Short mmCIF file of C-alpha atoms and ligand atoms in Angstrom, two decimals:
data_model
loop_
_atom_site.label_atom_id
_atom_site.label_comp_id
_atom_site.label_asym_id
_atom_site.label_seq_id
_atom_site.Cartn_x
_atom_site.Cartn_y
_atom_site.Cartn_z
CA MET A 1 -0.01 0.00 0.01
CA SER A 2 2.90 2.33 0.52
CA ALA A 3 3.95 2.09 -3.15
CA ARG A 4 4.90 5.34 -4.82
CA ASN A 5 2.49 6.97 -7.23
CA PRO A 6 3.86 6.14 -10.72
CA PHE A 7 1.85 8.86 -12.54
CA ARG A 8 3.60 12.15 -13.29
CA PRO A 9 1.27 15.10 -13.70
CA THR A 10 4.18 17.54 -13.97
CA PHE A 11 5.15 19.50 -17.05
CA GLY A 12 8.49 18.53 -18.56
CA VAL A 13 8.76 15.30 -16.57
CA SER A 14 8.87 12.09 -18.58
CA PRO A 15 6.05 9.64 -17.83
CA THR A 16 6.63 6.16 -16.44
CA ILE A 17 5.06 4.73 -19.59
CA LEU A 18 5.17 6.74 -22.80
CA ALA A 19 1.94 6.31 -24.73
CA GLY A 20 1.36 6.55 -28.44
CA ARG A 21 4.61 8.08 -29.65
CA ASP A 22 6.20 4.93 -31.02
CA SER A 23 5.88 5.71 -34.71
CA LEU A 24 7.25 9.25 -34.27
CA LEU A 25 10.23 7.89 -32.35
CA GLN A 26 10.82 5.25 -34.96
CA SER A 27 10.78 7.83 -37.77
CA PHE A 28 13.22 9.96 -35.86
CA LYS A 29 15.62 7.06 -35.21
CA LEU A 30 15.46 6.13 -38.88
CA GLY A 31 16.15 9.76 -39.80
CA LEU A 32 19.34 9.77 -37.73
CA ALA A 33 20.53 6.49 -39.14
CA GLU A 34 19.57 7.39 -42.70
CA GLY A 35 21.88 10.33 -43.27
CA PRO A 36 21.89 14.05 -43.86
CA GLY A 37 19.35 13.76 -46.71
CA SER A 38 16.55 12.63 -44.39
CA PRO A 39 13.71 15.13 -43.91
CA PHE A 40 13.73 14.15 -40.24
CA ARG A 41 16.95 16.08 -39.74
CA ALA A 42 14.97 19.31 -39.27
CA LEU A 43 11.83 18.93 -37.22
CA LEU A 44 9.28 21.31 -35.83
CA ILE A 45 7.02 19.91 -33.16
CA SER A 46 3.95 21.92 -32.29
CA GLY A 47 1.13 21.26 -29.87
CA SER A 48 -0.83 22.87 -27.12
CA ARG A 49 0.29 23.07 -23.50
CA GLY A 50 0.45 19.60 -21.96
CA MET A 51 0.39 17.70 -25.26
CA GLY A 52 3.82 16.20 -24.55
CA LYS A 53 6.27 18.33 -26.55
CA THR A 54 8.99 18.54 -23.95
CA VAL A 55 8.71 14.84 -23.19
CA LEU A 56 9.03 13.99 -26.86
CA LEU A 57 12.14 16.19 -27.14
CA ASN A 58 13.61 14.26 -24.20
CA GLU A 59 12.79 10.99 -25.91
CA PHE A 60 14.46 12.19 -29.08
CA GLU A 61 17.54 13.15 -27.08
CA ASP A 62 17.66 9.65 -25.55
CA ALA A 63 17.21 8.03 -28.93
CA ALA A 64 20.06 10.13 -30.35
CA SER A 65 22.31 9.37 -27.44
CA SER A 66 21.74 5.62 -27.83
CA GLN A 67 23.03 6.01 -31.40
CA GLY A 68 26.11 7.72 -29.98
CA TRP A 69 25.00 11.20 -30.94
CA ILE A 70 25.66 14.23 -28.81
CA THR A 71 22.84 16.56 -27.81
CA LEU A 72 23.26 20.30 -27.58
CA ARG A 73 20.36 22.01 -25.87
CA ALA A 74 19.65 25.48 -27.09
CA TYR A 75 17.75 27.85 -24.81
CA PRO A 76 15.41 30.36 -26.44
CA ASP A 77 16.82 33.60 -25.12
CA ASN A 78 18.93 36.32 -26.64
CA SER A 79 22.19 34.60 -25.69
CA MET A 80 21.24 31.31 -27.31
CA VAL A 81 24.07 31.31 -29.83
CA GLN A 82 26.69 32.51 -27.33
CA ALA A 83 25.68 29.79 -24.88
CA LEU A 84 26.07 27.15 -27.58
CA MET A 85 29.45 28.49 -28.67
CA ASN A 86 30.95 29.22 -25.28
CA SER A 87 29.62 26.40 -23.14
CA ALA A 88 27.62 23.65 -24.80
CA ILE A 89 30.01 22.98 -27.69
CA PRO A 90 33.29 23.30 -25.74
CA GLU A 91 31.87 21.04 -23.03
CA ALA A 92 30.90 18.46 -25.64
CA LEU A 93 34.37 18.64 -27.22
CA GLN A 94 36.03 18.27 -23.87
CA LYS A 95 33.94 15.23 -23.02
CA LEU A 96 34.81 13.68 -26.37
CA ASP A 97 38.55 13.87 -26.03
CA GLY A 98 38.56 13.58 -22.27
CA PRO A 99 40.93 10.61 -21.86
CA GLN A 100 43.05 11.78 -24.80
CA SER A 101 43.59 15.27 -23.40
CA LYS A 102 44.66 13.76 -20.08
CA ARG A 103 47.25 11.71 -21.87
CA MET A 104 48.57 14.81 -23.61
CA LEU A 105 48.74 16.65 -20.34
CA SER A 106 50.85 13.97 -18.70
CA SER A 107 53.28 13.87 -21.61
CA VAL A 108 53.65 17.63 -21.34
CA SER A 109 54.56 17.42 -17.68
CA ILE A 110 57.15 14.71 -18.39
CA SER A 111 58.87 16.36 -21.32
CA GLY A 112 59.83 20.00 -21.17
CA ILE A 113 60.16 20.12 -24.95
CA ALA A 114 56.56 19.11 -25.50
CA ALA A 115 55.49 21.99 -23.27
CA VAL A 116 57.24 24.52 -25.48
CA THR A 117 55.36 23.41 -28.57
CA THR A 118 52.02 24.10 -26.87
CA ILE A 119 52.73 27.80 -26.53
CA ALA A 120 50.69 29.55 -29.13
CA ASP A 121 52.39 31.64 -31.78
CA PRO A 122 51.18 35.20 -31.03
CA THR A 123 51.72 36.30 -34.67
CA LYS A 124 49.18 33.73 -35.92
CA LYS A 125 45.72 34.88 -34.94
CA ASP A 126 42.85 32.43 -35.24
CA PRO A 127 39.86 33.86 -37.01
CA THR A 128 37.13 34.66 -34.52
CA PRO A 129 35.09 31.46 -34.10
CA THR A 130 31.54 31.49 -35.29
CA LEU A 131 28.72 29.09 -34.51
CA ILE A 132 29.39 27.47 -37.86
CA SER A 133 33.11 26.98 -37.24
CA ARG A 134 32.46 25.65 -33.74
CA LEU A 135 29.84 23.20 -34.94
CA ARG A 136 32.10 22.06 -37.76
CA GLU A 137 34.83 21.38 -35.30
CA LEU A 138 32.51 19.27 -33.17
CA ALA A 139 30.95 17.53 -36.15
CA THR A 140 34.36 16.68 -37.57
CA THR A 141 35.43 15.10 -34.29
CA LEU A 142 32.17 13.18 -34.07
CA GLN A 143 32.46 12.01 -37.68
CA LYS A 144 35.47 9.94 -36.62
CA HIS A 145 33.22 8.17 -34.15
CA GLY A 146 30.52 7.74 -36.77
CA SER A 147 28.07 9.92 -34.89
CA GLY A 148 26.55 13.36 -35.05
CA ILE A 149 25.02 16.34 -33.33
CA LEU A 150 21.41 16.78 -32.28
CA ILE A 151 20.39 20.28 -31.38
CA THR A 152 17.13 20.62 -29.44
CA LEU A 153 15.24 23.81 -28.79
CA ASP A 154 12.17 23.84 -26.53
CA GLU A 155 9.75 26.75 -26.17
CA LEU A 156 10.56 27.83 -29.69
CA GLN A 157 7.83 30.48 -29.49
CA SER A 158 10.05 32.47 -27.11
CA ALA A 159 13.11 32.37 -29.34
CA ASP A 160 14.75 35.49 -30.64
CA VAL A 161 14.37 35.72 -34.42
CA GLU A 162 17.98 36.86 -34.98
CA GLN A 163 19.38 34.06 -32.85
CA LEU A 164 17.16 31.53 -34.56
CA HIS A 165 18.38 32.75 -37.92
CA ILE A 166 22.04 32.23 -36.93
CA LEU A 167 21.27 28.76 -35.59
CA ALA A 168 19.27 27.73 -38.64
CA THR A 169 21.93 29.02 -41.03
CA ALA A 170 24.61 27.06 -39.21
CA VAL A 171 22.63 23.79 -39.24
CA GLN A 172 21.85 24.28 -42.89
CA ASP A 173 25.53 24.93 -43.68
CA LEU A 174 26.61 21.69 -42.03
CA LEU A 175 23.84 19.65 -43.61
CA ARG A 176 24.87 20.98 -46.98
CA ASP A 177 28.34 19.61 -46.38
CA ASP A 178 26.93 16.23 -45.43
CA PHE A 179 27.68 16.42 -41.74
CA ASP A 180 25.53 14.42 -39.38
CA ILE A 181 23.46 17.06 -37.67
CA ALA A 182 19.79 17.40 -36.75
CA LEU A 183 17.71 20.21 -35.33
CA VAL A 184 14.49 19.57 -33.44
CA ALA A 185 12.46 22.50 -32.09
CA ALA A 186 9.21 22.40 -30.17
CA GLY A 187 6.70 25.06 -29.24
CA LEU A 188 3.15 26.34 -29.11
CA PRO A 189 1.41 26.59 -32.48
CA GLU A 190 0.73 30.30 -32.17
CA GLY A 191 4.29 31.33 -31.48
CA ILE A 192 5.66 29.11 -34.19
CA ASP A 193 3.42 30.61 -36.85
CA ARG A 194 4.42 34.10 -35.74
CA LEU A 195 8.14 33.29 -35.84
CA LEU A 196 7.95 31.70 -39.24
CA GLN A 197 6.57 34.83 -40.77
CA HIS A 198 9.94 36.45 -40.32
CA GLU A 199 12.49 36.40 -43.06
CA GLY A 200 15.56 34.44 -42.12
CA THR A 201 13.60 31.52 -40.79
CA THR A 202 13.14 29.98 -44.22
CA PHE A 203 15.10 26.88 -43.28
CA ILE A 204 12.94 26.33 -40.22
CA ARG A 205 9.85 26.98 -42.32
CA ARG A 206 10.88 24.12 -44.57
CA ALA A 207 11.39 21.78 -41.62
CA GLU A 208 9.18 18.78 -41.25
CA ARG A 209 6.17 19.81 -39.16
CA ILE A 210 4.85 17.48 -36.51
CA LEU A 211 1.56 18.49 -34.97
CA LEU A 212 1.24 16.44 -31.79
CA ASN A 213 -2.14 14.75 -31.66
CA PRO A 214 -3.96 13.27 -28.69
CA VAL A 215 -3.03 9.72 -27.79
CA SER A 216 -5.42 7.08 -29.19
CA TYR A 217 -7.99 5.52 -26.93
CA GLN A 218 -6.37 2.08 -26.93
CA ASP A 219 -2.85 3.44 -26.30
CA SER A 220 -4.30 5.47 -23.47
CA VAL A 221 -6.07 2.50 -21.85
CA ASN A 222 -2.86 0.51 -22.04
CA MET A 223 -0.87 3.34 -20.51
CA PHE A 224 -3.17 3.40 -17.47
CA ILE A 225 -2.87 -0.33 -16.93
CA GLU A 226 0.87 -0.48 -17.47
CA THR A 227 1.70 2.58 -15.39
CA THR A 228 -0.35 1.32 -12.48
CA ALA A 229 1.40 -2.06 -12.71
CA GLU A 230 4.76 -0.29 -12.60
CA GLY A 231 3.63 1.14 -9.24
CA GLN A 232 2.84 -2.41 -7.97
CA ARG A 233 -0.93 -1.93 -8.08
CA GLN A 234 -3.54 -2.96 -10.60
CA MET A 235 -6.13 -1.04 -12.53
CA ALA A 236 -9.28 -2.87 -13.48
CA SER A 237 -9.92 -2.78 -17.24
CA ASP A 238 -13.21 -0.88 -16.91
CA ALA A 239 -11.38 1.62 -14.66
CA ALA A 240 -8.68 2.08 -17.29
CA GLU A 241 -11.34 2.62 -19.96
CA LEU A 242 -13.10 5.18 -17.83
CA ALA A 243 -9.79 6.94 -17.17
CA ALA A 244 -9.07 7.04 -20.92
CA ASP A 245 -12.58 8.48 -21.47
CA ILE A 246 -12.10 11.19 -18.88
CA SER A 247 -8.60 12.19 -19.99
CA LYS A 248 -9.46 12.25 -23.72
CA GLY A 249 -6.01 11.26 -24.93
CA TYR A 250 -4.46 14.45 -23.73
CA PRO A 251 -1.15 13.48 -22.04
CA TYR A 252 -1.29 15.94 -19.14
CA SER A 253 -4.87 14.96 -18.19
CA MET A 254 -3.93 11.30 -18.55
CA GLN A 255 -1.22 11.72 -15.90
CA LEU A 256 -3.55 13.80 -13.78
CA THR A 257 -6.39 11.28 -13.94
CA GLY A 258 -4.04 8.41 -13.17
CA SER A 259 -2.39 10.26 -10.33
CA LEU A 260 -5.66 11.27 -8.64
CA ALA A 261 -7.22 7.80 -9.10
CA TRP A 262 -4.10 6.35 -7.55
CA ALA A 263 -4.44 8.71 -4.60
CA GLN A 264 -8.09 7.80 -4.23
CA SER A 265 -7.22 4.11 -4.09
CA THR A 266 -4.68 4.90 -1.38
CA LEU A 267 -7.38 6.65 0.63
CA ASP A 268 -9.65 3.66 0.09
CA ASN A 269 -6.93 1.22 1.16
CA SER A 270 -7.20 -0.67 -2.09
CA ASP A 271 -4.43 -2.30 -4.17
CA THR A 272 -6.60 -2.29 -7.22
CA ILE A 273 -7.89 0.90 -8.77
CA GLN A 274 -11.55 0.46 -9.52
CA ALA A 275 -13.86 2.41 -11.80
CA THR A 276 -15.57 3.97 -8.79
CA GLN A 277 -12.24 5.48 -7.73
CA VAL A 278 -11.66 6.91 -11.18
CA GLU A 279 -15.17 8.33 -11.25
CA ALA A 280 -14.61 9.86 -7.81
CA VAL A 281 -11.79 12.09 -9.11
CA ARG A 282 -13.45 13.29 -12.32
CA ALA A 283 -14.40 16.69 -10.95
CA GLU A 284 -10.94 17.20 -9.47
CA VAL A 285 -9.32 16.38 -12.84
CA ILE A 286 -11.43 19.08 -14.46
CA ARG A 287 -10.60 21.61 -11.73
CA ARG A 288 -6.88 20.94 -11.90
CA MET A 289 -6.94 21.16 -15.71
CA GLY A 290 -8.46 24.58 -15.25
CA MET A 291 -5.71 25.71 -12.92
CA GLN A 292 -2.75 24.16 -14.71
CA VAL A 293 -3.73 24.32 -18.35
CA HIS A 294 -6.74 26.51 -19.16
CA GLU A 295 -5.94 29.53 -17.03
CA PRO A 296 -2.35 29.86 -18.33
CA SER A 297 -3.55 29.34 -21.91
CA LEU A 298 -6.09 32.13 -21.58
CA HIS A 299 -3.77 34.54 -19.89
CA HIS A 300 -2.97 36.82 -22.81
CA VAL A 301 -6.15 36.37 -24.78
CA PRO A 302 -7.90 39.72 -25.42
CA ASP A 303 -11.55 40.26 -24.58
CA GLY A 304 -12.79 40.10 -28.15
CA GLU A 305 -11.44 36.60 -28.53
CA LEU A 306 -12.59 35.56 -25.07
CA HIS A 307 -16.13 36.50 -26.02
CA ILE A 308 -15.97 34.01 -28.87
CA LEU A 309 -14.72 31.34 -26.53
CA TYR A 310 -17.52 32.01 -24.05
CA ALA A 311 -20.03 31.89 -26.91
CA ILE A 312 -18.73 28.47 -28.00
CA ALA A 313 -18.88 27.25 -24.40
CA GLN A 314 -22.42 28.44 -24.09
CA LEU A 315 -23.66 27.02 -27.42
CA SER A 316 -21.89 23.73 -27.31
CA THR A 317 -23.97 20.99 -25.77
CA ASP A 318 -21.79 18.18 -24.43
CA GLY A 319 -18.67 19.47 -26.19
CA GLU A 320 -20.23 19.34 -29.67
CA MET A 321 -18.81 21.66 -32.33
CA VAL A 322 -20.56 24.97 -32.92
CA SER A 323 -21.20 26.77 -36.21
CA THR A 324 -19.64 30.21 -36.71
CA GLY A 325 -23.03 31.43 -37.83
CA ASN A 326 -24.51 30.54 -34.46
CA ILE A 327 -21.63 32.19 -32.62
CA ALA A 328 -22.09 35.40 -34.58
CA HIS A 329 -25.83 35.26 -34.00
CA LEU A 330 -25.37 34.90 -30.25
CA MET A 331 -22.86 37.74 -30.21
CA ASN A 332 -25.19 39.84 -32.32
CA VAL A 333 -22.64 40.51 -35.08
CA LYS A 334 -22.20 39.52 -38.73
CA PRO A 335 -20.17 36.31 -39.16
CA ASN A 336 -17.39 38.03 -41.12
CA ALA A 337 -16.93 40.48 -38.22
CA LEU A 338 -15.41 37.57 -36.32
CA SER A 339 -12.90 36.41 -38.91
CA MET A 340 -9.84 38.20 -37.44
CA GLN A 341 -10.43 36.92 -33.93
CA ARG A 342 -11.30 33.47 -35.22
CA LYS A 343 -7.95 33.40 -37.01
CA GLN A 344 -6.13 34.48 -33.85
CA LEU A 345 -7.83 31.79 -31.77
CA LEU A 346 -6.86 29.19 -34.34
CA SER A 347 -3.25 30.25 -34.33
CA ARG A 348 -3.24 30.21 -30.52
CA GLY A 349 -4.26 26.59 -30.78
CA LEU A 350 -7.29 27.25 -28.58
CA VAL A 351 -9.88 26.31 -31.16
CA GLU A 352 -9.90 24.06 -34.17
CA VAL A 353 -12.06 23.58 -37.25
CA PRO A 354 -13.51 20.10 -37.10
CA LYS A 355 -15.61 20.81 -40.19
CA TYR A 356 -15.94 23.79 -42.54
CA GLY A 357 -17.88 26.60 -40.85
CA TYR A 358 -17.61 25.09 -37.41
CA LEU A 359 -15.40 25.59 -34.36
CA ASN A 360 -14.59 23.61 -31.29
CA PHE A 361 -12.14 23.80 -28.39
CA THR A 362 -8.76 22.13 -28.75
CA LEU A 363 -8.20 21.51 -25.05
CA PRO A 364 -10.44 19.09 -23.22
CA TYR A 365 -12.63 20.69 -20.53
CA MET A 366 -12.08 24.24 -21.76
CA ARG A 367 -15.87 24.50 -22.03
CA GLU A 368 -16.40 23.41 -18.46
CA HIS A 369 -13.71 25.78 -17.29
CA LEU A 370 -15.19 28.80 -19.06
CA LEU A 371 -18.71 28.04 -17.91
CA SER A 372 -17.56 27.77 -14.31
CA SER A 373 -15.23 30.75 -14.28
CA PRO A 374 -16.35 33.75 -12.23
CA GLN A 375 -15.85 36.28 -15.03
CA HIS A 376 -18.23 34.35 -17.26
CA ARG A 377 -21.39 36.28 -18.09
CA PRO A 378 -23.97 34.63 -20.31
CA ILE A 379 -24.03 36.55 -23.58
CA ALA A 380 -27.72 36.14 -24.27
N1 ADP B 1 3.24 10.21 -24.65
C1 ADP B 1 2.90 10.42 -23.39
N2 ADP B 1 2.35 9.42 -22.65
C2 ADP B 1 2.00 9.63 -21.36
N3 ADP B 1 2.21 10.78 -20.72
C3 ADP B 1 2.79 11.78 -21.37
C4 ADP B 1 3.17 11.64 -22.75
N4 ADP B 1 3.69 12.81 -23.15
C5 ADP B 1 3.69 13.65 -22.10
N5 ADP B 1 3.13 13.04 -21.02
C6 ADP B 1 2.88 13.67 -19.72
O1 ADP B 1 2.10 14.83 -19.97
C7 ADP B 1 2.51 15.95 -19.20
C8 ADP B 1 2.87 17.11 -20.11
O2 ADP B 1 4.02 16.77 -20.90
P1 ADP B 1 4.99 17.90 -21.47
O3 ADP B 1 5.96 17.24 -22.37
O4 ADP B 1 5.52 18.71 -20.34
O5 ADP B 1 3.97 18.79 -22.33
P2 ADP B 1 4.25 20.14 -23.15
O6 ADP B 1 5.74 20.32 -23.21
O7 ADP B 1 3.64 19.89 -24.50
O8 ADP B 1 3.52 21.22 -22.39
C9 ADP B 1 3.64 15.45 -18.33
O9 ADP B 1 3.07 15.12 -17.09
C10 ADP B 1 4.12 14.17 -19.03
O10 ADP B 1 4.63 13.24 -18.11
MG1 MG B 2 6.94 21.84 -22.51
#
């Protein structure tokens, strides 16, 4: 009974059991093994908050490392390139020739002559290193080991356009010369679209786009059963099915549902998670989704767009899609008056078009959240 909860409802933390990403991982591994011509050498992962972008990046890093590749993590701030050049790449180089450099050092200390040759000639000035020259140096060293460089960049939407341009140009340069290098960036759909409108991000624009989709029902059911088993408890199959229903294939809510159902079974002193325990946490799942996912996603959304969201929430019975005509009617405007805001909401990844002329929420339980939020005022 004292077993540790195996579910991980925490952003950026890899789950005990990864659900439904097998084929993406397989494509990525093939892309590394295939060679610089593979389209999987430049990838752009987009998806809403909690869809599993950071976890997938981590998985890609692990996959690369098991093929002997080195990962350089880029951080999306205005010193991204400097950090790569001055710390990430030198550290990687140092690690690579670690034992070798120690050998050199000891020979220097034994022979005075060797020490003299290491003194740099002050008349010969190295050209100032650039990201390209640094990466080439690393890639050349790695080539001898038959491996390459994976650069990952999370939170792409916060990246600086200039910095991104320098990074993309460098990766492109190395790929052109047949070096083994890959770039994988992940971010929110909205930010990515905005970034890609800038000139200088052409290379990234041509990258293979991966829109992360919800996990399938069956994969989700299996995840619940397997994760629970990892924690030395069992989940009844109808309980796993109910958990998959409630969490709707959305990775964060899957972890949340599992975690809360696990906690409920602890309270009930039960080694098997039953459907009643899953049902008992449904409302808490929805509340926590509101706090952790919906609120942050709505943070910077202007009123005009919020009104559309409230209208969808109000019109949608049971999470059904809503026609734009009905939204406009409820808001007392002409449908084309909404087109700008509709576009914004789409690029924020908050709504999607399940069918021409219709809208629905992207995130599960957004409707419930909006209808229960204190600032909600019925429009009609
Ligand atoms: N494929 C998956 N299967 C099961 N759980 C997952 C999966 N991907 C992500 N998660 C879980 O979902 C939550 C959000 O994942 P994260 O990668 O941080 O999302 P994002 O970066 O898109 O906001 C974490 O709790 C993580 O453990
Ligand atoms: Mg993330």
